[in-house]
Short mmCIF file of C-alpha atoms and ligand atoms in Angstrom, two decimals:
data_model
loop_
_atom_site.label_atom_id
_atom_site.label_comp_id
_atom_site.label_asym_id
_atom_site.label_seq_id
_atom_site.Cartn_x
_atom_site.Cartn_y
_atom_site.Cartn_z
CA MET M 6 -2.85 31.41 13.79
CA LEU M 7 -2.44 28.70 11.29
CA LEU M 8 1.29 28.94 12.63
CA THR M 9 0.92 28.40 16.29
CA LEU M 10 1.09 25.11 18.59
CA ASP M 11 -2.75 26.33 19.98
CA TYR M 12 -3.86 25.79 16.53
CA ALA M 13 -2.68 22.41 15.92
CA GLU M 14 -4.28 21.68 19.52
CA GLN M 15 -7.35 23.10 18.63
CA LEU M 16 -7.25 20.82 15.29
CA ASP M 17 -6.79 17.73 17.87
CA LYS M 18 -9.51 18.42 19.97
CA LYS M 19 -11.82 18.47 16.91
CA ASP M 20 -10.53 15.56 15.41
CA ARG M 21 -12.82 12.47 15.77
CA LEU M 22 -10.39 9.61 15.01
CA ASN M 23 -8.41 11.21 17.84
CA ARG M 24 -9.74 8.36 20.19
CA PHE M 25 -7.72 5.40 18.08
CA ARG M 26 -4.25 7.11 18.81
CA ASP M 27 -4.50 5.70 22.40
CA GLU M 28 -4.80 1.96 20.70
CA PHE M 29 -1.13 2.35 19.00
CA TYR M 30 2.27 1.93 20.45
CA THR M 31 3.60 5.51 20.21
CA LYS M 32 6.63 6.40 21.88
CA PRO M 33 7.23 9.07 23.94
CA ASN M 34 9.57 12.03 22.58
CA SER M 35 9.21 10.28 18.97
CA ILE M 36 7.48 11.33 16.31
CA TYR M 37 6.62 8.55 13.78
CA MET M 38 6.29 10.13 10.35
CA ASP M 39 6.90 6.08 8.35
CA GLY M 40 3.12 4.97 8.77
CA ASN M 41 3.56 4.44 4.65
CA SER M 42 5.99 2.52 4.99
CA LEU M 43 5.45 0.26 8.00
CA GLY M 44 2.44 1.00 10.26
CA LEU M 45 2.32 0.99 14.14
CA LEU M 46 1.10 -2.02 15.95
CA SER M 47 -1.71 -1.62 17.82
CA LYS M 48 -3.13 -2.79 20.56
CA ARG M 49 -5.80 -5.12 18.97
CA ALA M 50 -3.37 -6.24 16.02
CA GLU M 51 -1.10 -7.41 18.98
CA ARG M 52 -4.31 -9.15 21.00
CA THR M 53 -5.18 -11.22 18.10
CA LEU M 54 -2.04 -12.33 17.28
CA LEU M 55 -1.49 -13.83 21.08
CA GLU M 56 -4.96 -15.39 20.85
CA SER M 57 -3.37 -17.50 17.78
CA LEU M 58 -0.37 -18.28 19.23
CA ASN M 59 -2.73 -18.90 22.31
CA ASP M 60 -4.42 -21.41 19.66
CA TRP M 61 -1.46 -23.29 18.67
CA LYS M 62 -0.54 -23.35 22.29
CA GLU M 63 -3.75 -24.96 23.32
CA HIS M 64 -4.66 -27.08 20.25
CA GLY M 65 -2.09 -28.36 17.79
CA ILE M 66 -3.34 -29.32 15.03
CA ASP M 67 -6.33 -28.76 15.74
CA GLY M 68 -5.90 -25.37 15.50
CA TRP M 69 -6.77 -25.30 11.67
CA THR M 70 -10.35 -26.01 12.48
CA LYS M 71 -10.57 -24.78 16.38
CA GLY M 72 -9.89 -22.54 18.63
CA LYS M 73 -10.65 -18.44 18.38
CA HIS M 74 -9.61 -18.11 15.00
CA PRO M 75 -9.37 -21.14 13.09
CA TRP M 76 -6.42 -21.02 10.85
CA PHE M 77 -8.07 -23.11 7.69
CA PHE M 78 -10.60 -20.13 7.29
CA LEU M 79 -8.10 -17.21 8.03
CA SER M 80 -7.14 -16.04 4.65
CA GLU M 81 -11.01 -16.47 3.34
CA LYS M 82 -12.32 -14.24 6.37
CA LEU M 83 -9.57 -11.67 6.11
CA GLY M 84 -10.91 -11.17 2.79
CA GLU M 85 -14.03 -10.70 3.73
CA MET M 86 -13.22 -7.85 6.36
CA MET M 87 -10.44 -6.14 3.65
CA ALA M 88 -13.64 -6.55 0.81
CA PRO M 89 -15.18 -2.93 2.02
CA LEU M 90 -11.62 -1.52 1.91
CA VAL M 91 -11.44 -2.18 -1.75
CA GLY M 92 -14.77 -2.09 -2.74
CA ALA M 93 -15.24 -5.51 -3.90
CA SER M 94 -17.87 -8.44 -2.53
CA ALA M 95 -16.01 -11.00 0.04
CA GLU M 96 -15.44 -13.77 -2.61
CA GLU M 97 -13.55 -11.25 -4.37
CA VAL M 98 -10.90 -10.62 -1.93
CA ILE M 99 -8.00 -13.23 -0.19
CA VAL M 100 -5.57 -12.26 2.13
CA THR M 101 -3.03 -14.41 0.97
CA GLY M 102 0.62 -14.78 -0.15
CA SER M 103 2.74 -11.06 -0.36
CA THR M 104 2.75 -8.38 -3.09
CA THR M 105 5.24 -9.49 -5.05
CA VAL M 106 3.94 -13.58 -5.33
CA ASN M 107 0.91 -12.02 -6.05
CA LEU M 108 1.50 -10.45 -8.83
CA HIS M 109 3.67 -13.25 -9.94
CA GLN M 110 0.33 -15.47 -9.46
CA LEU M 111 -1.82 -12.79 -11.39
CA VAL M 112 0.68 -12.38 -14.28
CA ALA M 113 0.96 -16.08 -14.67
CA THR M 114 -2.85 -16.46 -14.09
CA PHE M 115 -3.85 -13.73 -16.81
CA TYR M 116 -1.07 -12.55 -19.32
CA LYS M 117 -2.48 -14.33 -22.41
CA PRO M 118 -0.47 -13.51 -25.12
CA GLU M 119 -2.00 -14.13 -28.71
CA GLY M 120 -1.63 -13.19 -32.00
CA LYS M 121 -0.16 -9.27 -32.44
CA ARG M 122 -1.32 -8.95 -28.69
CA THR M 123 1.71 -9.60 -26.25
CA LYS M 124 2.99 -7.04 -24.41
CA ILE M 125 2.60 -5.49 -20.75
CA LEU M 126 2.26 -2.31 -20.05
CA ALA M 127 3.64 -0.53 -16.96
CA ASP M 128 5.17 2.29 -16.14
CA GLU M 129 8.85 4.02 -15.55
CA LEU M 130 7.98 5.23 -11.75
CA THR M 131 6.63 1.89 -10.79
CA PHE M 132 8.44 0.19 -7.46
CA PRO M 133 11.25 -2.02 -9.01
CA SER M 134 10.02 -5.63 -6.92
CA ASP M 135 7.01 -4.95 -9.45
CA ILE M 136 9.29 -4.76 -12.56
CA TYR M 137 11.51 -7.49 -11.76
CA ALA M 138 8.57 -9.53 -11.50
CA LEU M 139 7.22 -8.78 -14.60
CA GLN M 140 10.53 -9.30 -16.42
CA SER M 141 10.87 -12.72 -15.38
CA GLN M 142 7.13 -13.45 -16.32
CA LEU M 143 8.12 -12.32 -20.00
CA HIS M 144 11.21 -13.98 -19.52
CA ILE M 145 10.54 -17.53 -18.64
CA ARG M 146 7.75 -17.37 -21.73
CA GLY M 147 10.49 -16.91 -23.59
CA TYR M 148 9.79 -13.02 -24.49
CA ASP M 149 12.75 -10.44 -24.08
CA PRO M 150 11.69 -7.65 -21.67
CA ASP M 151 13.26 -5.21 -23.48
CA THR M 152 11.01 -5.48 -25.95
CA TYR M 153 7.92 -6.82 -24.48
CA LEU M 154 7.72 -4.55 -21.09
CA ILE M 155 6.46 -1.16 -22.38
CA ARG M 156 7.01 1.39 -19.44
CA VAL M 157 4.85 4.59 -19.89
CA LYS M 158 7.47 7.96 -19.48
CA SER M 159 6.83 10.37 -16.76
CA ARG M 160 7.08 14.15 -18.69
CA ASP M 161 8.58 15.54 -15.11
CA GLY M 162 9.69 12.41 -13.54
CA ARG M 163 6.99 12.84 -10.70
CA PHE M 164 3.97 12.09 -11.80
CA LEU M 165 2.30 10.03 -14.93
CA GLU M 166 -0.23 11.52 -17.24
CA GLU M 167 -3.32 9.48 -17.65
CA GLU M 168 -3.35 10.28 -21.44
CA ASP M 169 0.39 9.31 -21.84
CA ILE M 170 -1.10 5.73 -20.50
CA ILE M 171 -4.04 5.66 -22.31
CA GLU M 172 -2.30 6.77 -25.64
CA ALA M 173 0.09 3.86 -24.77
CA MET M 174 -2.98 1.26 -25.06
CA THR M 175 -2.30 -0.02 -28.46
CA ASP M 176 -3.05 -3.15 -29.88
CA GLU M 177 -0.11 -4.86 -29.27
CA ILE M 178 -0.93 -4.42 -25.34
CA ALA M 179 -2.10 -7.89 -23.37
CA LEU M 180 -2.11 -6.77 -19.98
CA ILE M 181 -1.85 -3.12 -18.14
CA ILE M 182 -0.30 -3.35 -14.57
CA LEU M 183 -0.24 0.03 -12.89
CA PRO M 184 0.29 1.35 -9.47
CA THR M 185 -3.05 2.76 -7.91
CA VAL M 186 -0.84 5.20 -5.67
CA LEU M 187 2.78 6.11 -6.90
CA TYR M 188 4.87 5.27 -4.01
CA ARG M 189 7.49 8.51 -4.25
CA SER M 190 5.05 11.21 -5.04
CA GLY M 191 1.82 9.79 -3.97
CA GLN M 192 0.15 10.79 -7.49
CA ILE M 193 -3.63 8.44 -7.37
CA LEU M 194 -4.01 7.44 -10.70
CA ASP M 195 -7.78 7.76 -12.13
CA MET M 196 -8.36 3.97 -11.39
CA LYS M 197 -11.75 4.08 -12.80
CA ARG M 198 -11.12 6.19 -16.03
CA LEU M 199 -7.74 4.13 -17.22
CA THR M 200 -9.98 0.79 -16.32
CA ALA M 201 -12.78 2.16 -18.50
CA GLU M 202 -10.28 2.45 -21.36
CA ALA M 203 -8.39 -0.94 -21.04
CA ASN M 204 -11.97 -2.55 -20.92
CA LYS M 205 -12.99 -0.65 -24.23
CA ARG M 206 -9.57 -2.19 -26.16
CA GLY M 207 -10.09 -5.42 -24.57
CA ILE M 208 -7.10 -4.98 -22.61
CA LEU M 209 -6.80 -6.67 -19.04
CA ILE M 210 -6.03 -4.37 -16.08
CA GLY M 211 -4.72 -4.72 -13.01
CA PHE M 212 -2.98 -2.16 -10.24
CA ASP M 213 -0.80 -2.37 -7.02
CA GLY M 214 -2.63 -1.04 -4.47
CA CYS M 215 0.25 -0.97 -1.75
CA HIS M 216 0.14 2.61 -1.34
CA SER M 217 -3.65 3.26 -1.26
CA ILE M 218 -4.97 0.03 0.67
CA GLY M 219 -6.20 1.72 4.34
CA ALA M 220 -5.47 5.40 2.99
CA ILE M 221 -7.77 5.79 0.18
CA PRO M 222 -11.37 4.02 -0.25
CA HIS M 223 -11.60 2.02 -3.61
CA SER M 224 -14.59 0.92 -5.78
CA PHE M 225 -12.56 -1.72 -7.83
CA SER M 226 -15.54 -3.57 -8.51
CA GLU M 227 -17.45 -0.75 -9.62
CA TRP M 228 -15.00 0.08 -11.93
CA GLY M 229 -14.60 -3.14 -13.39
CA ILE M 230 -10.62 -3.40 -12.55
CA ASP M 231 -9.93 -6.96 -13.71
CA PHE M 232 -7.32 -7.82 -10.68
CA ALA M 233 -5.47 -6.28 -7.53
CA TYR M 234 -2.63 -6.86 -5.11
CA TRP M 235 -1.14 -5.39 -2.19
CA CYS M 236 0.49 -5.54 1.20
CA ASN M 237 -0.82 -5.22 4.19
CA TYR M 238 1.76 -4.01 6.45
CA LYS M 239 1.93 -0.17 4.98
CA HIS M 240 -1.37 1.92 5.83
CA LEU M 241 -3.27 -1.35 7.21
CA ASN M 242 -0.72 -1.81 10.14
CA GLY M 243 -0.13 -5.55 9.78
CA GLY M 244 2.93 -5.82 10.86
CA PRO M 245 6.27 -6.77 8.99
CA GLY M 246 5.71 -9.51 6.68
CA SER M 247 2.18 -9.14 6.64
CA VAL M 248 0.45 -11.68 4.56
CA GLY M 249 -0.56 -9.69 1.39
CA GLY M 250 -4.21 -8.96 -0.22
CA LEU M 251 -5.32 -10.14 -3.68
CA TYR M 252 -8.45 -9.16 -5.89
CA VAL M 253 -9.71 -10.66 -8.65
CA ASN M 254 -12.89 -9.68 -10.43
CA ARG M 255 -15.89 -12.10 -10.30
CA LYS M 256 -16.04 -12.30 -13.81
CA HIS M 257 -12.59 -13.91 -14.06
CA PHE M 258 -13.98 -16.53 -11.47
CA GLY M 259 -13.03 -20.16 -13.03
CA THR M 260 -9.87 -19.24 -14.83
CA PHE M 261 -7.73 -21.52 -13.84
CA PRO M 262 -4.71 -20.43 -11.78
CA GLY M 263 -1.19 -19.99 -13.33
CA LEU M 264 0.70 -21.08 -10.39
CA ALA M 265 -1.38 -23.74 -8.40
CA GLY M 266 -1.47 -25.12 -5.10
CA TRP M 267 -3.15 -27.01 -2.57
CA PHE M 268 -4.77 -24.08 -0.72
CA GLY M 269 -6.44 -22.94 -3.87
CA SER M 270 -8.88 -25.82 -4.17
CA LYS M 271 -12.56 -26.15 -2.81
CA LYS M 272 -12.55 -26.08 0.49
CA GLU M 273 -14.42 -29.14 0.48
CA LYS M 274 -11.56 -30.95 -2.07
CA GLN M 275 -8.94 -30.25 -0.68
CA PHE M 276 -8.22 -33.07 2.01
CA ASP M 277 -9.25 -35.44 -0.70
CA MET M 278 -5.38 -35.34 -1.76
CA GLU M 279 -6.70 -36.07 -5.33
CA HIS M 280 -3.65 -35.44 -8.04
CA THR M 281 -6.26 -33.26 -10.01
CA LEU M 282 -6.96 -29.77 -8.41
CA THR M 283 -10.83 -29.17 -8.15
CA PRO M 284 -10.23 -24.83 -7.70
CA SER M 285 -12.02 -22.60 -5.14
CA GLU M 286 -14.72 -21.13 -7.75
CA THR M 287 -14.05 -18.11 -5.93
CA VAL M 288 -10.43 -15.61 -5.64
CA GLY M 289 -9.39 -18.74 -3.04
CA ALA M 290 -8.43 -20.17 -6.12
CA PHE M 291 -5.25 -17.96 -6.14
CA GLN M 292 -3.95 -19.02 -3.13
CA ILE M 293 -0.95 -21.52 -3.52
CA GLY M 294 0.02 -22.99 -0.45
CA THR M 295 -0.40 -23.13 3.50
CA PRO M 296 -0.66 -19.35 4.79
CA HIS M 297 1.38 -18.01 7.29
CA VAL M 298 -1.01 -17.83 9.95
CA LEU M 299 1.14 -15.89 12.54
CA SER M 300 1.65 -13.29 9.96
CA LEU M 301 -2.61 -13.22 9.56
CA ALA M 302 -2.81 -12.93 12.98
CA PRO M 303 -2.52 -9.35 13.76
CA LEU M 304 -4.73 -8.34 10.80
CA LEU M 305 -7.79 -9.57 12.57
CA GLY M 306 -7.17 -6.50 15.07
CA ALA M 307 -5.93 -4.00 12.69
CA LEU M 308 -8.79 -4.19 10.53
CA GLU M 309 -11.28 -4.42 13.27
CA ILE M 310 -9.94 -0.52 13.48
CA PHE M 311 -10.35 0.37 9.99
CA GLU M 312 -14.02 -0.79 10.36
CA GLU M 313 -15.19 1.33 13.61
CA ALA M 314 -13.18 4.37 12.40
CA GLY M 315 -14.45 3.99 8.41
CA ILE M 316 -11.75 4.32 5.56
CA GLU M 317 -14.36 7.76 4.48
CA ASN M 318 -13.05 9.21 8.08
CA ILE M 319 -9.97 8.26 7.66
CA ARG M 320 -9.48 9.49 3.79
CA ALA M 321 -11.12 12.92 5.18
CA LYS M 322 -8.73 13.39 8.11
CA SER M 323 -5.49 12.07 6.22
CA LEU M 324 -6.38 14.73 3.40
CA LYS M 325 -6.69 17.08 6.28
CA ILE M 326 -3.77 16.69 8.32
CA ASN M 327 -1.45 16.41 4.82
CA GLN M 328 -2.63 19.84 3.62
CA TYR M 329 -1.92 20.96 6.99
CA LEU M 330 1.38 19.61 6.75
CA MET M 331 1.62 21.37 3.39
CA ASP M 332 0.61 24.60 4.31
CA LEU M 333 3.13 24.83 7.12
CA VAL M 334 5.88 23.62 4.87
CA ASP M 335 4.91 26.58 2.57
CA HIS M 336 4.96 29.06 5.11
CA GLU M 337 8.19 27.99 7.42
CA LEU M 338 10.02 26.46 5.15
CA SER M 339 9.90 27.86 1.60
CA ASP M 340 13.27 29.84 1.29
CA MET M 341 15.14 26.77 2.49
CA GLY M 342 15.22 24.69 -0.27
CA PHE M 343 12.24 22.63 0.25
CA SER M 344 9.83 21.81 -2.35
CA ILE M 345 6.58 20.00 -2.68
CA GLY M 346 6.96 16.93 -5.07
CA ASN M 347 3.35 15.11 -4.52
CA PRO M 348 0.35 16.35 -6.32
CA ILE M 349 -1.49 19.29 -4.16
CA GLU M 350 -4.97 18.79 -5.42
CA ASP M 351 -7.10 16.35 -3.14
CA LYS M 352 -8.21 14.04 -5.90
CA ARG M 353 -5.34 13.32 -6.41
CA ARG M 354 -2.91 12.98 -3.23
CA GLY M 355 -2.89 10.12 -1.43
CA GLY M 356 -1.74 9.22 2.05
CA HIS M 357 1.85 10.96 2.29
CA ILE M 358 4.04 14.12 1.26
CA SER M 359 6.71 13.96 -0.61
CA LEU M 360 9.33 16.94 0.15
CA GLU M 361 12.27 17.37 -2.23
CA HIS M 362 15.67 18.82 -0.82
CA LYS M 363 19.04 18.23 -2.12
CA GLU M 364 20.02 16.99 1.24
CA ALA M 365 17.41 14.98 1.32
CA ALA M 366 18.98 11.82 2.86
CA ARG M 367 21.18 13.72 5.47
CA ILE M 368 18.21 15.64 6.68
CA CYS M 369 16.62 12.29 7.64
CA LYS M 370 19.54 11.01 9.67
CA ALA M 371 19.07 14.71 11.13
CA LEU M 372 15.14 14.22 11.61
CA LYS M 373 16.05 10.90 13.55
CA GLU M 374 18.31 12.48 15.85
CA ASN M 375 15.93 14.88 16.49
CA GLY M 376 13.29 12.06 17.52
CA VAL M 377 11.21 12.29 13.83
CA ILE M 378 11.26 8.78 11.87
CA PRO M 379 10.98 10.03 8.03
CA ASP M 380 11.34 7.95 5.43
CA PHE M 381 14.29 8.44 2.40
CA ARG M 382 13.65 7.75 -1.25
CA ALA M 383 16.78 8.45 -3.03
CA PRO M 384 17.93 10.79 -4.34
CA ASN M 385 16.10 13.59 -2.72
CA ILE M 386 12.84 12.62 -1.47
CA ILE M 387 11.55 12.75 2.52
CA ARG M 388 8.34 11.10 2.38
CA LEU M 389 6.41 12.33 5.63
CA ALA M 390 3.15 10.29 6.62
CA PRO M 391 0.69 11.81 8.79
CA VAL M 392 -1.34 8.79 9.85
CA ALA M 393 -5.09 9.41 10.31
CA LEU M 394 -5.32 6.91 13.22
CA TYR M 395 -2.45 8.11 14.82
CA THR M 396 -0.62 10.95 14.35
CA SER M 397 -1.77 14.08 15.91
CA TYR M 398 -1.85 18.19 14.31
CA SER M 399 0.38 18.80 17.54
CA GLU M 400 2.62 16.22 16.05
CA VAL M 401 2.88 17.47 12.31
CA TRP M 402 3.31 20.96 14.08
CA GLN M 403 6.80 19.72 15.68
CA VAL M 404 8.17 17.97 12.86
CA VAL M 405 8.04 21.26 10.63
CA GLN M 406 9.74 23.55 13.54
CA ILE M 407 12.03 20.42 14.25
CA LEU M 408 12.94 20.93 10.11
CA LYS M 409 13.23 24.19 10.73
CA LYS M 410 15.63 24.43 13.02
CA ILE M 411 17.35 21.52 11.38
CA MET M 412 18.03 23.86 8.51
CA GLY M 413 18.31 27.04 10.65
CA GLU M 414 21.24 25.73 12.42
CA LYS M 415 22.57 23.22 9.71
CA GLN M 416 22.36 20.26 12.01
CA TYR M 417 22.25 18.18 8.79
CA GLU M 418 25.72 19.07 7.62
CA LYS M 419 27.36 16.39 10.28
CA PHE M 420 25.98 13.73 8.14
CA GLU M 421 26.80 12.06 5.02
CA ASN M 422 24.89 12.46 2.40
CA GLU M 423 24.43 8.83 1.93
CA ARG M 424 21.31 6.51 2.34
CA GLU M 425 21.49 3.87 5.10
CA VAL M 426 20.49 0.20 3.88
CA VAL M 427 16.90 0.34 5.12
CA ALA M 428 15.15 3.51 3.77
C1 PLP P 519 5.93 -2.07 -0.52
C2 PLP P 519 5.80 -2.26 -1.98
C3 PLP P 519 5.79 -3.61 -2.55
C4 PLP P 519 6.37 -4.60 -1.57
O1 PLP P 519 6.17 -5.44 -2.11
P1 PLP P 519 6.51 -7.06 -0.82
O2 PLP P 519 6.19 -8.15 -1.77
O3 PLP P 519 5.56 -7.05 0.02
O4 PLP P 519 7.88 -7.06 -0.88
C5 PLP P 519 5.27 -3.64 -3.62
N1 PLP P 519 5.17 -2.82 -4.62
C6 PLP P 519 4.77 -1.35 -4.30
C7 PLP P 519 4.27 -0.45 -5.07
C8 PLP P 519 5.34 -1.25 -2.64
O5 PLP P 519 5.11 -0.30 -2.59
#
């Protein structure tokens, strides 16, 4: 029964988030499984972007304070809309910069080497851009990254063990930067536990939320996380180059920004044009320059959908549809060289499935030729992300049938087993 299309169609009928699918631009004869790299455009995001363009057309410079979405307050407004998704208050979240820039800002602000506490703790599976940022932050302070950046090892190349991370929290560590969800294996780290352990040792801890924002609920403030940063173009569907997110726990309000700029001013003071910065008393202090308004605007519409759908409902469907994909893989593809490289338990699994296969690169090319958009991560991972808001169970069923056909007919053999420029 599980294996039939009929079963998938029944699941679609019972799916309460099904109604959001029509809000997105999906293409006929194409199955999008890459919402964890770039979420699809929704009609609402398109609308709010066009409205912002119109504000420019109608108001010129006055668009900063007039029009449908006044630009001067957009980063704060979006921070308020995003706060429930990370479990924070409105003053603790701002939409600004990009993931990597926000990490630079946060390290420049909160990395304060002192006495023996001089090192930064990260992990060996972390996204490269984060590592580059940390290395350069150490470098400009005169610390050799080879000595001062500690990377917790993975036991199997896929997952991190919380025990291993906690063991590495020595009295030499000044700052910890970890992902909420690992970008390859989709493992969720136990943020609550890691934060409690870091707090206990007087170490500041921050998280990269790129792969969890919009996919799973968070309780950043309740857990006492010091800061976090993320991008909004993956599960949140903010569009290519969408402006990023930044969270700073209110206990750090008043900390002077490491990278200061005039948009970090207290709003009433910004246009006094003084040469002494009076920083915002909220997370707003960590903004730098003029916000990228046209890359903020789609988020207004994109976030409305999250508010209506509810992140708890999104998580519930995400778990179910990802489990369904794993079950089908188990039943249909198990003797074709595939193995599942993501955590199996719900509690440790983020929003995508990581299928491992030694021919992964060319299987991805064959998938594309068959109208399925996957995501390849070298050397051997096919990431598939059934997205709660727009992927149907029937599509997941079809993807597995297509994979089965590609393998049965050895369709992948006509491609080179090498990655393309992007993914
Ligand atoms: C996508 C992603 C990034 C990308 O950083 P940008 O500055 O937005 O290009 C960084 N870290 C992680 C974990 C990611 O998944």
